[in-house]
XYZ file of C-alpha atoms in Angstrom:
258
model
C -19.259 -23.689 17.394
C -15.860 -25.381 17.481
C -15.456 -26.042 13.983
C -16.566 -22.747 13.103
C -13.651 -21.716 15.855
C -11.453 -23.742 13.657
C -11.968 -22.700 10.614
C -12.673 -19.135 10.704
C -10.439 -17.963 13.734
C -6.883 -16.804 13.843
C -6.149 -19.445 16.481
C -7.917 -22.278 15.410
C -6.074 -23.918 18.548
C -8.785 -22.149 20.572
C -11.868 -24.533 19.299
C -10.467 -27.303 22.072
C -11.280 -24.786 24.652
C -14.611 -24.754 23.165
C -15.096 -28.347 23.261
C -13.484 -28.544 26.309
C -16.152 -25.940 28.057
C -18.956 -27.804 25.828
C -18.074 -31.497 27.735
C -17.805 -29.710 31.188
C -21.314 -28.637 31.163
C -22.859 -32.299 28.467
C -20.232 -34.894 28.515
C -21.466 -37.200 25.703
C -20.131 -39.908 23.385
C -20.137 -37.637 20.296
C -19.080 -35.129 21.718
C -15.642 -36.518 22.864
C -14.915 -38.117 19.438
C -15.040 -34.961 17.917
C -12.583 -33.264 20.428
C -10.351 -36.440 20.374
C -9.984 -35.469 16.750
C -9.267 -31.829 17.486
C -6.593 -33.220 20.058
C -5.021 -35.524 17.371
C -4.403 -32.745 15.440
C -3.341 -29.947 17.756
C -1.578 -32.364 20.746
C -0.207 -35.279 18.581
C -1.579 -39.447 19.507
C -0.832 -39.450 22.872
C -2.860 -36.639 23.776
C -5.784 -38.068 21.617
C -5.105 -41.365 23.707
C -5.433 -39.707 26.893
C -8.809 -38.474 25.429
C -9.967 -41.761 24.810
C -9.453 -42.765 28.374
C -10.889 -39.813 29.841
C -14.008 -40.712 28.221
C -14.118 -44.224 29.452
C -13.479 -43.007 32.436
C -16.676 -40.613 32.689
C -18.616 -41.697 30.167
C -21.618 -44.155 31.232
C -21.712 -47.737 30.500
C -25.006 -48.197 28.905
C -26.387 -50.519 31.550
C -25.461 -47.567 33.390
C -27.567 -45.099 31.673
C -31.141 -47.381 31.533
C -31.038 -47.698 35.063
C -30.252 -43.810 35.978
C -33.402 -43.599 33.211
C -35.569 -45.916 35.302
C -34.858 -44.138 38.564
C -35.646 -40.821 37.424
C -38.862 -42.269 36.116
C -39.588 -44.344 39.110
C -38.738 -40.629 41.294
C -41.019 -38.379 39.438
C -43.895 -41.270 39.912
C -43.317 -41.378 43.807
C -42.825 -37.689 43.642
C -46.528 -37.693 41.998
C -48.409 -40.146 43.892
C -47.174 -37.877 47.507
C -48.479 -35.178 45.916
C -52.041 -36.520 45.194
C -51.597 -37.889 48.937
C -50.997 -34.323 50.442
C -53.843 -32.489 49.126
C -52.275 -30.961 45.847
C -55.888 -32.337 44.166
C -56.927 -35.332 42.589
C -57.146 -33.469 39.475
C -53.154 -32.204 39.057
C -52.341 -35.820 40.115
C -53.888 -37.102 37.197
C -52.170 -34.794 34.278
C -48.753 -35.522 36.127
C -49.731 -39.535 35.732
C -51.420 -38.802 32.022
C -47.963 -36.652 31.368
C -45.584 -39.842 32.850
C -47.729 -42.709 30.467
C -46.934 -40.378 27.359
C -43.207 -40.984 28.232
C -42.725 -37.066 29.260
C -39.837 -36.878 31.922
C -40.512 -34.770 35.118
C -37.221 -32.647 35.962
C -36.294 -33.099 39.808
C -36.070 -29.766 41.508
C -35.031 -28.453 45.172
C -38.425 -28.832 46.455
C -37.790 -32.867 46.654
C -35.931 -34.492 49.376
C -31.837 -34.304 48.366
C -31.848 -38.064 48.304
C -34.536 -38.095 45.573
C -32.770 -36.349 43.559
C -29.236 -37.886 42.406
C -30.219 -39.616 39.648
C -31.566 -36.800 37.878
C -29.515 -36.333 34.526
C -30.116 -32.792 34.542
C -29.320 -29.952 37.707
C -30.139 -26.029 37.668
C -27.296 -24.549 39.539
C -28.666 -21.490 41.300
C -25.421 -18.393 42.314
C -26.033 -15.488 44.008
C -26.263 -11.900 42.161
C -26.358 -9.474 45.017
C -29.759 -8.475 43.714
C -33.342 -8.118 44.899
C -34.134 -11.487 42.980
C -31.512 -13.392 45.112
C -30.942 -17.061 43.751
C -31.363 -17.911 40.333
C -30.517 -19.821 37.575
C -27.170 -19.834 36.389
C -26.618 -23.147 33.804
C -27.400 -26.265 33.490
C -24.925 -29.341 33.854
C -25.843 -32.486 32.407
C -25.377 -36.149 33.888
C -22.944 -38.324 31.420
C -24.094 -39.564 28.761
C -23.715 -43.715 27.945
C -20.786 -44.518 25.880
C -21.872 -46.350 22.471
C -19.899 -47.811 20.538
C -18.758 -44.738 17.834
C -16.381 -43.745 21.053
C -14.329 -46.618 20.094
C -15.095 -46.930 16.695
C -13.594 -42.956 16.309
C -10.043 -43.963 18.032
C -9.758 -46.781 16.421
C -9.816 -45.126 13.213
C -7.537 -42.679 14.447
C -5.136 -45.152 15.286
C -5.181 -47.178 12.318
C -5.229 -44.121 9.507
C -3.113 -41.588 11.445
C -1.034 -43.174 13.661
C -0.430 -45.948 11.274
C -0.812 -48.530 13.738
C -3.841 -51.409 12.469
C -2.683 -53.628 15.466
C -3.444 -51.335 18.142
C -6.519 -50.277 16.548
C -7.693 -54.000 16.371
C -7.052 -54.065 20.193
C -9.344 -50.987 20.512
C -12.485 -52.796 18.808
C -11.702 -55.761 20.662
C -11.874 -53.511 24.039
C -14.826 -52.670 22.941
C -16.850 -55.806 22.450
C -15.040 -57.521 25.374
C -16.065 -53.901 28.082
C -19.843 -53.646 26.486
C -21.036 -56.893 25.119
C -24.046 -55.073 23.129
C -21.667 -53.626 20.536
C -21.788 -57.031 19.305
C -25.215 -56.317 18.288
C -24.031 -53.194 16.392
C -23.584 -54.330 12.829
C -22.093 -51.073 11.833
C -19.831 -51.096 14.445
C -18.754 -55.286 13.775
C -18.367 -54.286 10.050
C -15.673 -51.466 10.916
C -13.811 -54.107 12.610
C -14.247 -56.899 10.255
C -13.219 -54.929 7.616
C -9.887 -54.005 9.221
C -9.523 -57.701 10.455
C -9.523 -58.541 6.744
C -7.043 -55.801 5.537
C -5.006 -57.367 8.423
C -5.653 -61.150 6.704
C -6.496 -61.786 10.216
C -8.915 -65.078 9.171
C -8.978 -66.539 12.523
C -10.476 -63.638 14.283
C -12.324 -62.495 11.879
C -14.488 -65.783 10.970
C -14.894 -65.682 14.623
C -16.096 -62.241 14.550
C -18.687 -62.532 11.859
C -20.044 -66.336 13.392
C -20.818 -64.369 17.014
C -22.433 -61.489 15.626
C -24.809 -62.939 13.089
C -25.815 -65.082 15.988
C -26.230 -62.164 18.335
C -28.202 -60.417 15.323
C -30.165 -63.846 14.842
C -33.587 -62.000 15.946
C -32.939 -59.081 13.888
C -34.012 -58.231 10.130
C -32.927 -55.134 8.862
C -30.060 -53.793 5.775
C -27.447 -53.650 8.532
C -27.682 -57.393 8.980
C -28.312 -57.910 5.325
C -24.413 -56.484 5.275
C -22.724 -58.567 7.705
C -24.163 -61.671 5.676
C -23.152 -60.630 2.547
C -19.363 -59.736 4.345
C -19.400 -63.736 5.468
C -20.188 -64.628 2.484
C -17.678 -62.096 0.528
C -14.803 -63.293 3.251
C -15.393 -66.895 2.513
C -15.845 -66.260 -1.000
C -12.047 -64.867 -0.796
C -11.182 -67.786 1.348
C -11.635 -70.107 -1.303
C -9.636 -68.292 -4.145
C -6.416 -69.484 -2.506
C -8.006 -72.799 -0.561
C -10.750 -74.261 -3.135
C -11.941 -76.745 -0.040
C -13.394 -73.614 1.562
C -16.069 -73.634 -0.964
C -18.315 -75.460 1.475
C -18.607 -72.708 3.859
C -18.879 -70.209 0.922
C -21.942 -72.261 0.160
C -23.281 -72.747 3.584
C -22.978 -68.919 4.339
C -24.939 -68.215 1.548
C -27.526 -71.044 2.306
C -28.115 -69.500 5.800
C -28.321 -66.139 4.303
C -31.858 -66.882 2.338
């Protein structure tokens, strides 16, 4: 709705309001990259920078997230087995259990205890309409979202092709692995930075880069891993144009790749 906003209104300024009243009610990951872009071009970098930090700042950490995930699991189970326990029938106890071991999520409502509730990613708020029908449902806000790692892959980018600044957009990625340690596992996200790393002839770093995630990817077998070997090997390989003793590790890269 915001790019549509963009493109097709008079005031194409108005779309941040729309993202802005989208991430009010679902703050996610996505969404904030998208607006940080809208930002960038409306509000100038240090507007898109404040963007960035407002999502850090509400944003989950993933560790975060699978742990508000188990709660709400481990809620609707307790909220089942008192259930069966009050006299609700043996028979409704059992689809709720059937529903839970299919991986369906029970949504907490007002009938529970308040302190059951608070880890529930999703809340009905109820307002009053002055009406015969009294409460009812008036939207639905969502609990955070985790942060992966395209939050910091997106201002990153920013920084290095609009604001013209690679260093500070190395610094980003390195925030990044250094604040959530599973990124490392992320090929596509190590490839963004490697590839910068080498447009910044950065060798150092970016050896070091490449050695920690192929050993945090060790377990894994899939295209995405495929690429960060063949990037070791295509780094080394450019290594050794300019230093021919370097064709060692060229070799042993590609050795460890079969």
């Amino acid at each position: 709705q915001a790019q549509l906003v963009e493109l097709h209104d008079d005031q194409p300024k108005q779309c941040l309001q729309v993202m802005e009243s989208f991430l009010e009610r679902a703050p996610n990951t996505l969404g904030y990259a998208l607006y940080q872009q809208m930002v960038r071009r409306y509000k100038g970098k240090e507007a898109a920078r404040a963007v960035f930090g407002k999502a850090r700042r509400i944003l989950l950490a993933p560790s975060d997230a699978d742990s508000t995930a188990h709660n709400i699991g481990g809620g609707a189970v307790a909220h089942a087995e008192d259930g069966a326990a009050a006299g609700e029938g043996e028979d409704a106890a059992d689809a709720k259990n059937e529903d839970l071991e299919k991986g369906k999520r029970w949504m907490v409502t007002n009938r529970l205890d308040e302190g059951i509730g608070q880890g529930a990613t999703t809340k009905t708020v109820a307002k009053e309409d002055g009406g015969d029908r009294g409460a009812a449902s008036a939207g639905t806000i969502i609990r955070p979202g985790p942060i992966t790692w395209h939050l910091y892959a997106s201002h990153a980018n920013i920084e290095h092709r609009l604001n013209h600044a690679p260093a500070i957009a190395a610094r980003i990625y390195e925030l990044g692995l250094r604040k959530h340690g599973s990124f490392l596992t992320q090929p596509a996200y190590v490839l963004r930075y490697a590839q910068l790393l080498l447009e910044l002839q950065d060798t150092v770093n970016l050896r070091a880069l490449l050695t920690r995630a192929l050993a945090a990817c060790s377990d894994r077998k899939s295209h995405q891993v495929a690429a960060l070997w063949n990037m070791a090997l295509q780094f080394e390989s450019l290594v050794s144009i300019g230093d021919p003793t370097n064709v060692a590790a060229a070799v042993a890269v590609e050795r460890k790749r079969r």
